Coordinates of C-alpha atoms (C1' of nucleotides) in Angstrom, one line a residue:
Chain A
X1 CA 172.0 110.6 -44.8
X2 CA 171.0 114.1 -46.5
X3 CA 168.0 113.6 -49.0
X4 CA 169.3 113.9 -52.3
X5 CA 166.4 116.4 -53.4
X6 CA 167.5 118.5 -50.7
X7 CA 171.2 118.3 -51.4
X8 CA 170.0 119.1 -55.2
X9 CA 168.0 122.6 -54.0
X10 CA 170.0 123.6 -51.3
X11 CA 173.1 122.7 -52.3
X12 CA 174.8 126.3 -51.1
X13 CA 173.1 126.0 -47.6
X14 CA 174.4 122.5 -47.3
X15 CA 177.7 123.8 -47.6
X16 CA 177.3 126.7 -45.3
X17 CA 175.8 124.8 -42.4
X18 CA 178.2 122.3 -42.5
X19 CA 180.9 124.6 -42.0
X20 CA 179.7 124.6 -38.5
X21 CA 181.2 121.1 -38.0
X22 CA 184.2 122.3 -39.6
X23 CA 183.4 120.1 -42.7
X24 CA 184.3 121.5 -46.2
X25 CA 181.5 119.6 -48.3
X26 CA 181.9 122.1 -51.1
X27 CA 183.6 119.3 -53.5
X28 CA 181.3 116.5 -52.3
X29 CA 178.3 118.3 -53.2
X30 CA 179.3 119.4 -56.4
X31 CA 180.3 115.6 -57.3
X32 CA 176.9 114.6 -56.1
X33 CA 175.0 116.9 -58.0
X34 CA 176.9 115.8 -61.1
X35 CA 176.3 112.3 -60.7
X36 CA 172.8 113.3 -59.8
X37 CA 172.4 115.1 -63.2
X38 CA 173.9 112.1 -64.9
X39 CA 171.4 109.7 -63.3
X40 CA 168.3 111.6 -64.1
X41 CA 169.3 111.8 -67.7
X42 CA 170.1 107.9 -67.9
X43 CA 167.1 107.5 -66.2
X44 CA 165.3 109.6 -68.7
X45 CA 166.3 107.7 -71.7
X46 CA 165.8 104.5 -70.1
X47 CA 162.5 105.0 -69.2
X48 CA 161.6 105.9 -72.7
X49 CA 163.5 102.8 -74.3
X50 CA 161.4 100.5 -71.7
X51 CA 158.1 102.5 -72.4
X52 CA 158.8 101.7 -76.2
X53 CA 159.4 97.8 -75.6
X54 CA 156.3 97.6 -73.3
X55 CA 154.3 99.1 -76.2
X56 CA 155.8 96.7 -78.7
X57 CA 155.3 93.8 -76.5
X58 CA 151.4 94.8 -76.3
X59 CA 151.4 95.1 -80.5
X60 CA 153.0 91.7 -80.8
X61 CA 150.3 90.1 -78.2
X62 CA 147.4 91.4 -80.1
X63 CA 148.6 90.5 -83.4
X64 CA 149.1 86.7 -82.3
X65 CA 145.9 87.1 -80.9
X66 CA 144.6 87.9 -84.4
X67 CA 146.4 85.2 -85.9
X68 CA 148.8 87.8 -87.9
X69 CA 152.0 85.6 -87.2
X70 CA 154.2 86.9 -89.8
X71 CA 153.6 90.7 -88.5
X72 CA 154.5 89.6 -85.4
X73 CA 157.3 88.4 -86.2
X74 CA 158.5 91.2 -88.2
X75 CA 157.8 93.5 -85.1
X76 CA 160.1 91.0 -82.8
X77 CA 163.1 91.6 -85.0
X78 CA 163.1 95.2 -83.5
X79 CA 163.0 94.4 -80.3
X80 CA 166.7 93.2 -79.6
X81 CA 167.8 96.4 -80.6
X82 CA 165.7 98.0 -77.6
X83 CA 166.6 95.3 -75.2
X84 CA 170.2 95.9 -75.5
X85 CA 170.1 99.4 -75.1
X86 CA 167.5 99.0 -71.9
X87 CA 170.6 96.6 -70.6
X88 CA 173.1 98.9 -71.1
X89 CA 171.3 101.8 -69.8
X90 CA 169.9 99.9 -66.7
X91 CA 173.7 99.1 -66.0
X92 CA 174.8 102.8 -66.3
X93 CA 171.9 103.4 -64.0
X94 CA 172.4 101.3 -61.5
X95 CA 176.3 102.4 -61.5
X96 CA 175.4 105.9 -61.0
X97 CA 172.8 105.4 -58.3
X98 CA 175.3 103.4 -56.2
X99 CA 178.1 106.3 -56.8
X100 CA 175.6 108.7 -55.6
X101 CA 174.5 106.9 -52.6
X102 CA 178.3 106.4 -51.6
X103 CA 179.1 109.8 -51.9
X104 CA 175.8 111.0 -50.2
X105 CA 176.7 109.0 -47.1
X106 CA 179.9 110.8 -46.7
X107 CA 177.8 113.8 -46.0
X108 CA 177.5 114.7 -42.2
X109 CA 174.2 115.8 -40.9
X110 CA 173.3 119.5 -40.9
X111 CA 174.0 121.0 -37.4
X112 CA 170.8 122.8 -36.1
X113 CA 170.8 126.5 -35.9
X114 CA 171.7 126.6 -32.1
X115 CA 174.8 124.8 -32.3
X116 CA 177.8 126.8 -31.4
X117 CA 180.8 126.8 -33.7
X118 CA 184.0 125.3 -32.5
X119 CA 186.7 123.0 -32.7
X120 CA 187.0 120.7 -30.0
X121 CA 185.5 120.0 -26.6
X122 CA 186.8 123.0 -25.1
X123 CA 184.6 124.8 -27.2
X124 CA 181.2 123.1 -26.1
X125 CA 178.7 125.2 -24.1
X126 CA 178.1 124.4 -20.2
X127 CA 174.4 125.0 -20.4
X128 CA 173.7 123.5 -16.7
X129 CA 175.9 123.0 -14.0
X130 CA 174.5 121.0 -10.7
X131 CA 175.2 119.5 -7.4
X132 CA 178.0 119.9 -4.9
X133 CA 180.9 118.6 -5.6
X134 CA 182.7 116.8 -2.5
X135 CA 185.6 118.0 -0.9
X136 CA 187.1 114.4 -0.3
X137 CA 189.8 113.8 2.4
X138 CA 193.5 113.5 1.8
X139 CA 192.9 109.4 1.4
X140 CA 190.3 109.4 -0.9
X141 CA 190.8 107.1 -3.4
X142 CA 190.1 106.6 -7.2
X143 CA 187.4 104.1 -8.4
X144 CA 189.4 101.0 -9.3
X145 CA 191.2 101.2 -6.0
X146 CA 187.8 101.2 -3.8
X147 CA 186.7 98.5 -6.2
X148 CA 189.8 96.7 -5.0
X149 CA 189.3 97.4 -1.4
X150 CA 185.5 96.3 -1.4
X151 CA 185.8 93.5 -3.5
X152 CA 183.5 95.1 -6.1
X153 CA 185.3 94.7 -9.4
X154 CA 188.0 92.4 -10.5
X155 CA 189.8 94.0 -13.3
X156 CA 192.3 91.4 -13.7
X157 CA 190.4 88.2 -13.8
X158 CA 188.4 89.9 -16.5
X159 CA 191.7 90.5 -18.5
X160 CA 192.5 86.7 -17.6
X161 CA 189.1 85.5 -19.2
X162 CA 188.9 87.8 -21.9
X163 CA 191.0 90.8 -21.6
X164 CA 191.4 94.2 -20.9
X165 CA 188.4 96.0 -20.8
X166 CA 186.5 93.3 -19.8
X167 CA 185.8 93.6 -16.1
X168 CA 184.1 91.0 -13.4
X169 CA 181.6 92.5 -11.1
X170 CA 181.1 90.8 -7.8
X171 CA 179.2 90.7 -4.6
X172 CA 177.9 94.1 -4.0
X173 CA 179.4 95.3 -6.9
X174 CA 177.6 93.1 -9.4
X175 CA 174.2 93.8 -7.4
X176 CA 174.5 97.6 -7.6
X177 CA 175.0 97.2 -11.5
X178 CA 171.7 95.2 -11.5
X179 CA 170.3 97.7 -9.1
X180 CA 171.5 100.8 -11.8
X181 CA 169.8 98.7 -14.5
X182 CA 166.3 98.2 -12.9
X183 CA 166.6 101.5 -11.6
X184 CA 167.1 103.4 -15.1
X185 CA 164.7 101.0 -16.8
X186 CA 161.8 101.8 -14.1
X187 CA 162.4 105.7 -14.4
X188 CA 162.4 105.3 -18.1
X189 CA 158.8 103.6 -18.3
X190 CA 157.4 105.8 -15.7
X191 CA 158.5 108.5 -17.7
X192 CA 156.0 106.6 -20.8
X193 CA 158.4 104.6 -22.6
X194 CA 158.0 101.1 -23.3
X195 CA 161.0 98.8 -22.3
X196 CA 162.5 96.3 -24.7
X197 CA 164.7 93.5 -25.2
X198 CA 166.6 93.7 -28.2
X199 CA 168.9 91.4 -30.1
X200 CA 172.9 91.9 -29.0
X201 CA 173.8 91.1 -32.2
X202 CA 172.7 92.7 -35.5
X203 CA 173.2 92.4 -39.6
X204 CA 174.8 94.4 -41.8
X205 CA 171.2 96.7 -42.7
X206 CA 170.6 97.3 -39.1
X207 CA 174.5 98.5 -38.7
X208 CA 174.2 100.9 -42.1
X209 CA 170.4 102.1 -41.1
X210 CA 171.9 103.7 -37.7
X211 CA 175.2 104.9 -39.6
X212 CA 177.3 102.6 -37.6
X213 CA 178.5 101.1 -41.2
X214 CA 179.7 102.3 -43.3
X215 CA 182.1 104.6 -41.3
X216 CA 182.7 103.3 -37.8
X217 CA 183.1 99.9 -39.0
X218 CA 186.1 99.3 -36.9
X219 CA 184.6 100.2 -33.9
X220 CA 182.3 97.2 -33.6
X221 CA 183.3 93.7 -32.7
X222 CA 182.2 91.3 -35.8
X223 CA 181.1 87.8 -35.9
X224 CA 182.5 87.2 -39.3
X225 CA 181.2 83.8 -39.9
X226 CA 177.7 84.9 -39.6
X227 CA 178.2 88.3 -40.8
X228 CA 176.8 89.6 -37.7
X229 CA 177.9 92.8 -35.8
X230 CA 177.7 92.9 -31.8
X231 CA 176.0 96.1 -31.0
X232 CA 178.0 99.0 -29.7
X233 CA 174.7 100.4 -28.0
X234 CA 171.1 99.6 -28.3
X235 CA 170.2 102.2 -30.2
X236 CA 171.0 100.1 -33.2
X237 CA 168.6 97.0 -32.6
X238 CA 166.0 99.6 -30.8
X239 CA 166.1 102.0 -34.0
X240 CA 165.7 99.4 -36.5
X241 CA 162.6 98.1 -35.3
X242 CA 161.1 101.2 -37.4
X243 CA 163.0 100.6 -40.4
X244 CA 161.3 100.3 -43.6
X245 CA 158.0 101.6 -42.1
X246 CA 155.3 104.1 -42.5
X247 CA 153.5 104.8 -39.4
X248 CA 150.2 106.7 -38.8
X249 CA 151.0 110.1 -36.9
X250 CA 149.0 108.9 -34.0
X251 CA 151.4 106.4 -33.3
X252 CA 154.2 108.6 -32.5
X253 CA 155.9 109.6 -30.3
X254 CA 157.1 106.0 -30.2
X255 CA 159.0 105.9 -26.9
X256 CA 161.4 103.0 -26.3
X257 CA 163.8 101.8 -23.3
X258 CA 166.1 99.3 -23.5
X259 CA 168.8 97.8 -21.2
X260 CA 171.8 96.3 -23.1
X261 CA 175.4 95.1 -22.8
X262 CA 177.2 97.4 -25.4
X263 CA 180.4 96.0 -27.2
X264 CA 183.2 98.7 -28.7
X265 CA 186.5 97.8 -29.6
X266 CA 187.8 101.1 -28.8
X267 CA 190.5 100.8 -31.3
X268 CA 193.3 103.3 -30.7
X269 CA 192.2 104.3 -27.0
X270 CA 195.0 103.9 -24.4
X271 CA 196.6 105.8 -21.3
X272 CA 194.8 107.4 -18.3
X273 CA 191.8 107.6 -20.1
X274 CA 191.2 103.9 -20.0
X275 CA 192.1 103.2 -16.6
X276 CA 189.4 101.6 -14.2
X277 CA 186.1 101.8 -15.7
X278 CA 186.3 105.0 -17.8
X279 CA 186.6 102.9 -20.9
X280 CA 185.7 99.3 -21.5
X281 CA 185.3 96.9 -24.4
X282 CA 182.1 95.6 -22.7
X283 CA 179.6 97.7 -20.6
X284 CA 175.9 98.2 -19.5
X285 CA 173.9 101.0 -20.5
X286 CA 170.0 101.6 -20.8
X287 CA 168.9 103.5 -23.5
X288 CA 165.9 105.5 -24.5
X289 CA 165.0 106.4 -27.9
X290 CA 162.2 108.5 -29.6
X291 CA 160.4 108.4 -32.8
X292 CA 158.4 111.6 -33.4
X293 CA 156.9 113.6 -35.9
X294 CA 159.3 116.5 -37.4
X295 CA 157.1 119.4 -36.1
X296 CA 158.2 119.0 -32.1
X297 CA 161.8 116.6 -32.2
X298 CA 163.7 119.7 -30.6
X299 CA 161.1 119.8 -27.8
X300 CA 161.5 116.3 -27.4
X301 CA 165.2 116.5 -27.4
X302 CA 165.0 118.9 -24.2
X303 CA 162.2 116.4 -22.7
X304 CA 165.0 113.8 -22.8
X305 CA 167.7 115.9 -21.5
X306 CA 165.8 116.7 -18.6
X307 CA 165.0 112.7 -18.2
X308 CA 169.0 112.3 -17.9
X309 CA 169.8 114.7 -15.7
X310 CA 166.5 113.9 -13.2
X311 CA 168.3 110.5 -13.0
X312 CA 171.5 112.2 -12.3
X313 CA 170.0 114.2 -9.8
X314 CA 168.5 111.2 -8.0
X315 CA 171.9 109.7 -7.8
X316 CA 173.0 112.8 -5.7
X317 CA 175.9 113.5 -8.3
X318 CA 177.2 116.8 -9.2
X319 CA 177.1 117.1 -13.4
X320 CA 176.8 119.6 -15.7
X321 CA 175.3 119.6 -19.2
X322 CA 177.1 120.5 -22.4
X323 CA 175.6 121.7 -25.7
X324 CA 178.6 120.2 -28.0
X325 CA 180.0 122.6 -30.7
X326 CA 180.1 121.8 -34.0
X327 CA 183.4 120.1 -34.1
X328 CA 182.8 117.8 -31.1
X329 CA 179.4 116.5 -32.3
X330 CA 178.8 113.3 -33.9
X331 CA 178.6 112.8 -37.8
X332 CA 174.9 111.7 -37.9
X333 CA 173.7 114.4 -35.4
X334 CA 171.6 117.8 -35.7
X335 CA 172.1 118.7 -32.1
X336 CA 173.5 116.9 -29.2
X337 CA 173.8 117.5 -25.4
X338 CA 176.1 115.4 -23.3
X339 CA 176.1 114.8 -19.7
X340 CA 178.8 114.9 -17.5
X341 CA 179.5 113.7 -13.7
X342 CA 182.4 115.1 -12.0
X343 CA 184.4 112.2 -10.5
X344 CA 186.0 113.7 -7.2
X345 CA 189.0 111.2 -6.9
X346 CA 190.2 111.6 -10.2
X347 CA 189.0 115.2 -10.5
X348 CA 188.0 115.1 -13.9
X349 CA 184.3 115.2 -15.6
X350 CA 183.2 111.9 -17.2
X351 CA 180.8 111.8 -20.0
X352 CA 177.7 109.6 -18.6
X353 CA 175.3 110.4 -21.5
X354 CA 174.6 111.9 -24.8
X355 CA 171.6 112.8 -25.9
X356 CA 171.1 113.6 -29.8
X357 CA 168.3 114.7 -32.2
X358 CA 169.1 113.2 -35.6
X359 CA 166.3 114.7 -37.3
X360 CA 166.1 112.7 -40.8
X361 CA 169.3 111.6 -40.9
X362 CA 168.7 108.3 -39.7
X363 CA 165.1 108.2 -41.1
X364 CA 166.0 108.6 -44.3
X365 CA 168.7 105.9 -44.5
X366 CA 166.1 103.5 -42.9
X367 CA 163.2 104.7 -44.7
X368 CA 161.1 105.6 -41.8
X369 CA 158.4 107.5 -42.4
X370 CA 155.2 109.0 -40.9
X371 CA 151.8 109.7 -42.9
X372 CA 150.2 112.6 -41.6
X373 CA 146.8 113.3 -41.3
X374 CA 146.3 114.9 -44.4
X375 CA 147.8 111.9 -45.8
X376 CA 151.0 113.2 -47.0
X377 CA 154.6 111.0 -46.3
X378 CA 157.4 112.5 -44.3
X379 CA 160.6 111.3 -42.9
X380 CA 160.2 111.0 -39.1
X381 CA 162.6 112.3 -36.7
X382 CA 164.7 110.1 -34.5
X383 CA 166.1 110.9 -31.2
X384 CA 168.3 108.7 -28.7
X385 CA 169.9 109.0 -25.4
X386 CA 172.1 107.0 -22.8
X387 CA 169.9 106.9 -19.7
X388 CA 172.4 106.2 -18.5
X389 CA 175.5 104.3 -19.1
X390 CA 176.7 102.5 -15.9
X391 CA 180.5 102.2 -15.7
X392 CA 181.2 105.9 -15.1
X393 CA 178.4 106.4 -12.8
X394 CA 179.6 103.7 -11.0
X395 CA 183.1 105.0 -11.0
X396 CA 181.4 108.7 -9.7
X397 CA 179.3 107.1 -7.1
X398 CA 182.2 105.2 -5.5
X399 CA 184.6 108.0 -5.7
X400 CA 182.2 110.8 -4.8
X401 CA 180.4 109.0 -2.1
X402 CA 183.2 107.4 -0.4
X403 CA 183.6 107.8 3.6
X404 CA 186.2 106.8 5.8
X405 CA 185.1 103.3 5.9
X406 CA 182.6 102.5 3.3
X407 CA 180.6 103.8 0.3
X408 CA 177.3 105.3 1.0
X409 CA 174.7 104.3 -1.5
X410 CA 171.8 107.1 -2.6
X411 CA 168.6 107.1 -1.1
X412 CA 166.9 106.7 -4.4
X413 CA 169.0 103.5 -5.2
X414 CA 168.7 101.7 -2.0
X415 CA 165.4 99.9 -2.3
X416 CA 167.3 98.5 -5.6
X417 CA 170.5 97.6 -4.1
X418 CA 168.8 96.3 -0.8
X419 CA 172.0 97.9 1.3
X420 CA 172.6 101.6 2.0
X421 CA 176.2 101.1 2.5
X422 CA 179.4 99.3 1.1
X423 CA 181.7 98.9 3.7
Chain B
rG1 C1' 172.2 69.6 -39.3
rG2 C1' 168.6 66.6 -42.6
rA3 C1' 163.5 66.3 -45.2
rG4 C1' 159.1 68.9 -46.7
rA5 C1' 155.8 73.3 -47.5
rG6 C1' 155.4 78.4 -48.3
rA7 C1' 156.5 84.1 -49.2
rU8 C1' 151.0 88.7 -53.5
rG9 C1' 149.1 95.4 -51.5
rG10 C1' 147.3 98.0 -44.0
rC11 C1' 145.1 92.4 -43.0
rC12 C1' 142.9 88.4 -45.3
rG13 C1' 143.0 86.1 -50.2
rA14 C1' 142.2 85.1 -55.7
rG15 C1' 145.6 85.0 -59.9
rU16 C1' 150.6 78.9 -63.7
rG17 C1' 152.9 83.4 -69.7
rG18 C1' 149.8 88.8 -72.5
rU19 C1' 146.6 94.9 -71.8
rC20 C1' 147.9 92.7 -64.0
rG21 C1' 149.6 97.4 -59.7
rA22 C1' 147.1 92.9 -59.7
rA23 C1' 139.7 90.4 -58.6
rG24 C1' 137.3 89.6 -53.7
rG25 C1' 136.6 90.5 -49.0
rC26 C1' 138.1 93.4 -44.3
rG27 C1' 139.8 97.5 -42.6
rC28 C1' 140.4 102.8 -43.4
rA29 C1' 138.8 107.8 -45.4
rC30 C1' 135.1 110.8 -47.7
rG31 C1' 129.9 111.3 -49.3
rC32 C1' 124.4 109.5 -49.4
rC33 C1' 121.1 107.6 -45.9
rU34 C1' 119.7 108.4 -40.3
rG35 C1' 116.9 112.9 -35.2
rG36 C1' 121.8 110.6 -34.2
rA37 C1' 124.2 106.0 -34.5
rA38 C1' 124.3 101.0 -36.3
rA39 C1' 123.1 98.6 -40.7
rG40 C1' 122.5 99.6 -45.8
rU41 C1' 124.7 102.5 -50.0
rG42 C1' 128.4 105.2 -53.4
rU43 C1' 133.3 106.4 -54.5
rG44 C1' 138.3 106.6 -53.2
rU45 C1' 142.4 103.6 -51.0
rA46 C1' 150.8 100.9 -52.5
rU47 C1' 155.6 102.9 -52.7
rA48 C1' 159.9 104.8 -55.0
rC49 C1' 162.3 107.5 -59.3
rC50 C1' 161.7 110.3 -63.6
rU51 C1' 159.0 114.8 -66.6
rC52 C1' 156.6 118.8 -63.1
rA53 C1' 155.4 124.1 -59.8
rC54 C1' 157.1 118.6 -54.1
rA55 C1' 149.3 120.6 -58.4
rA56 C1' 147.1 118.0 -62.6
rG57 C1' 148.2 114.5 -65.9
rG58 C1' 152.3 111.4 -68.0
rG59 C1' 156.1 107.8 -68.0
rU60 C1' 159.3 103.7 -65.6
rA61 C1' 160.0 100.2 -61.7
rU62 C1' 158.3 97.3 -57.6
rC63 C1' 153.7 90.6 -56.4
rG64 C1' 160.6 88.0 -50.3
rA65 C1' 165.6 89.4 -52.7
rG66 C1' 168.9 89.0 -57.1
rG67 C1' 169.6 87.0 -61.7
rG68 C1' 168.0 83.9 -66.2
rU69 C1' 164.4 82.0 -70.4
rU70 C1' 160.6 85.1 -73.5
rC71 C1' 158.6 90.1 -78.4
rG72 C1' 155.7 89.6 -73.6
rA73 C1' 156.6 86.9 -66.1
rA74 C1' 153.2 87.7 -60.1
rU75 C1' 152.9 83.3 -63.1
rC76 C1' 158.3 79.1 -66.2
rC77 C1' 164.2 78.1 -64.6
rC78 C1' 168.4 79.0 -61.4
rU79 C1' 170.7 81.3 -56.7
rC80 C1' 170.1 83.4 -51.9
rU81 C1' 167.3 85.1 -47.5
rC82 C1' 163.3 84.6 -44.4
rU83 C1' 158.8 81.9 -42.3
rC84 C1' 156.1 77.0 -41.0
rU85 C1' 155.7 71.7 -40.2
rC86 C1' 158.4 67.4 -39.0
rC87 C1' 163.5 64.7 -37.6
rG88 C1' 168.0 65.4 -34.9
rC89 C1' 170.6 68.6 -31.4
rC90 C1' 170.1 71.7 -27.2
rA91 C1' 169.9 76.6 -22.4

RNA sequence: GGAGAGAUGGCCGAGUGGUCGAAGGCGCACGCCUGGAAAGUGUGUAUACCUCACAAGGGUAUCGAGGGUUCGAAUCCCUCUCUCUCCGCCA
């Protein structure tokens, strides 16, 4: 959520910068400012009215103490009018604030200056492209066939137990999952992140703070009896650790990492994109999150992106790094890098990580602030990224490293799997 | 799930209707003291919004959240949330 003071003072800038995201904000900004003017006028009258009744109450108190009953009673007659007035003003004020908030959350985050214009994923900028795309033999298999052949993943069994999109990992397949999680966590800890184990179900306030609510309501599983949401990413509980906090500047950067299962309804997805591990309702992911001071958040974004590319490199997978164009960026992001690995048998790029700087967009919603050394309060910047999402990594690992009679495990992973070959 | 106790500022902790945004202590910041430090000592130390130059000054709100009683509530009443203790259940 953008700050109201910013929208008020920089309305033109808000509108022009959101054009990069193909978002026409002119009407919305106009409405917001109109409500803001109304709100401030109401507050002015409300404050005046309350000041009067406070003053009156003080006088009445003094008169009682002096034993001047009748004079006090006389003053009392004046209070009911003020009370009615302040009550109705308060109602107006509440309605106005609510409306303003409702409108304000409809505004996407402003894209960073470096974000290229564009409509869709085809307009993303390739920043980096690395690794050799393997030349597979004629009878190379896609990962879902490999998973079956080597008895690593049972999709049908998962369907029986839960439904499509809930695979059952088995034997070396299950061990590979555990190995990847441990590997990613160890790498993050080595890079200075503190490991967390967050709750997998969160309340409404948390889902709202990171922006899943209200806009992505239908994408989360909702346990309605207890009004809890299954997390779509560990970003939600981890970032919410810092909700309603004022941090000292020496407590930053706060670097957190967490493994979690992630749950996504993926409403509306279908077709070959969802085949095998490409898109699931439940999957595993290690997330990295940073809370930083505003001045260096973009440097930190680069650093986080490098951490992610380092992981992919160690897994010996061909990848590319994209800077997302305005049209392909998420609502809350100011700048996003996507990492894609090449899945050789499917002959397509798969997104395995998305690293974003949200600047103050999340911190404003969740009132996350830093006190700078000179005593001033300012909103912190939040960033996060997948490091990494497992399923597509597994897909690429199986497909790219397949050989005639099995699958080779990259060296970096071998200490974690305990085997170097799946055959 | 049943019974009880509680929730006050960064922390501890006073405060049962009146000028309380809140005593006192700790912590923190700055100053004095000191050769330097400790001790001592003085001052300051919540947040949001409005007014306004994001200054000073002023106003309003906030003592878990929401509602109510009252001229006036941290203090009384109601609802909810959370924490703790005991019992039950349980990986």
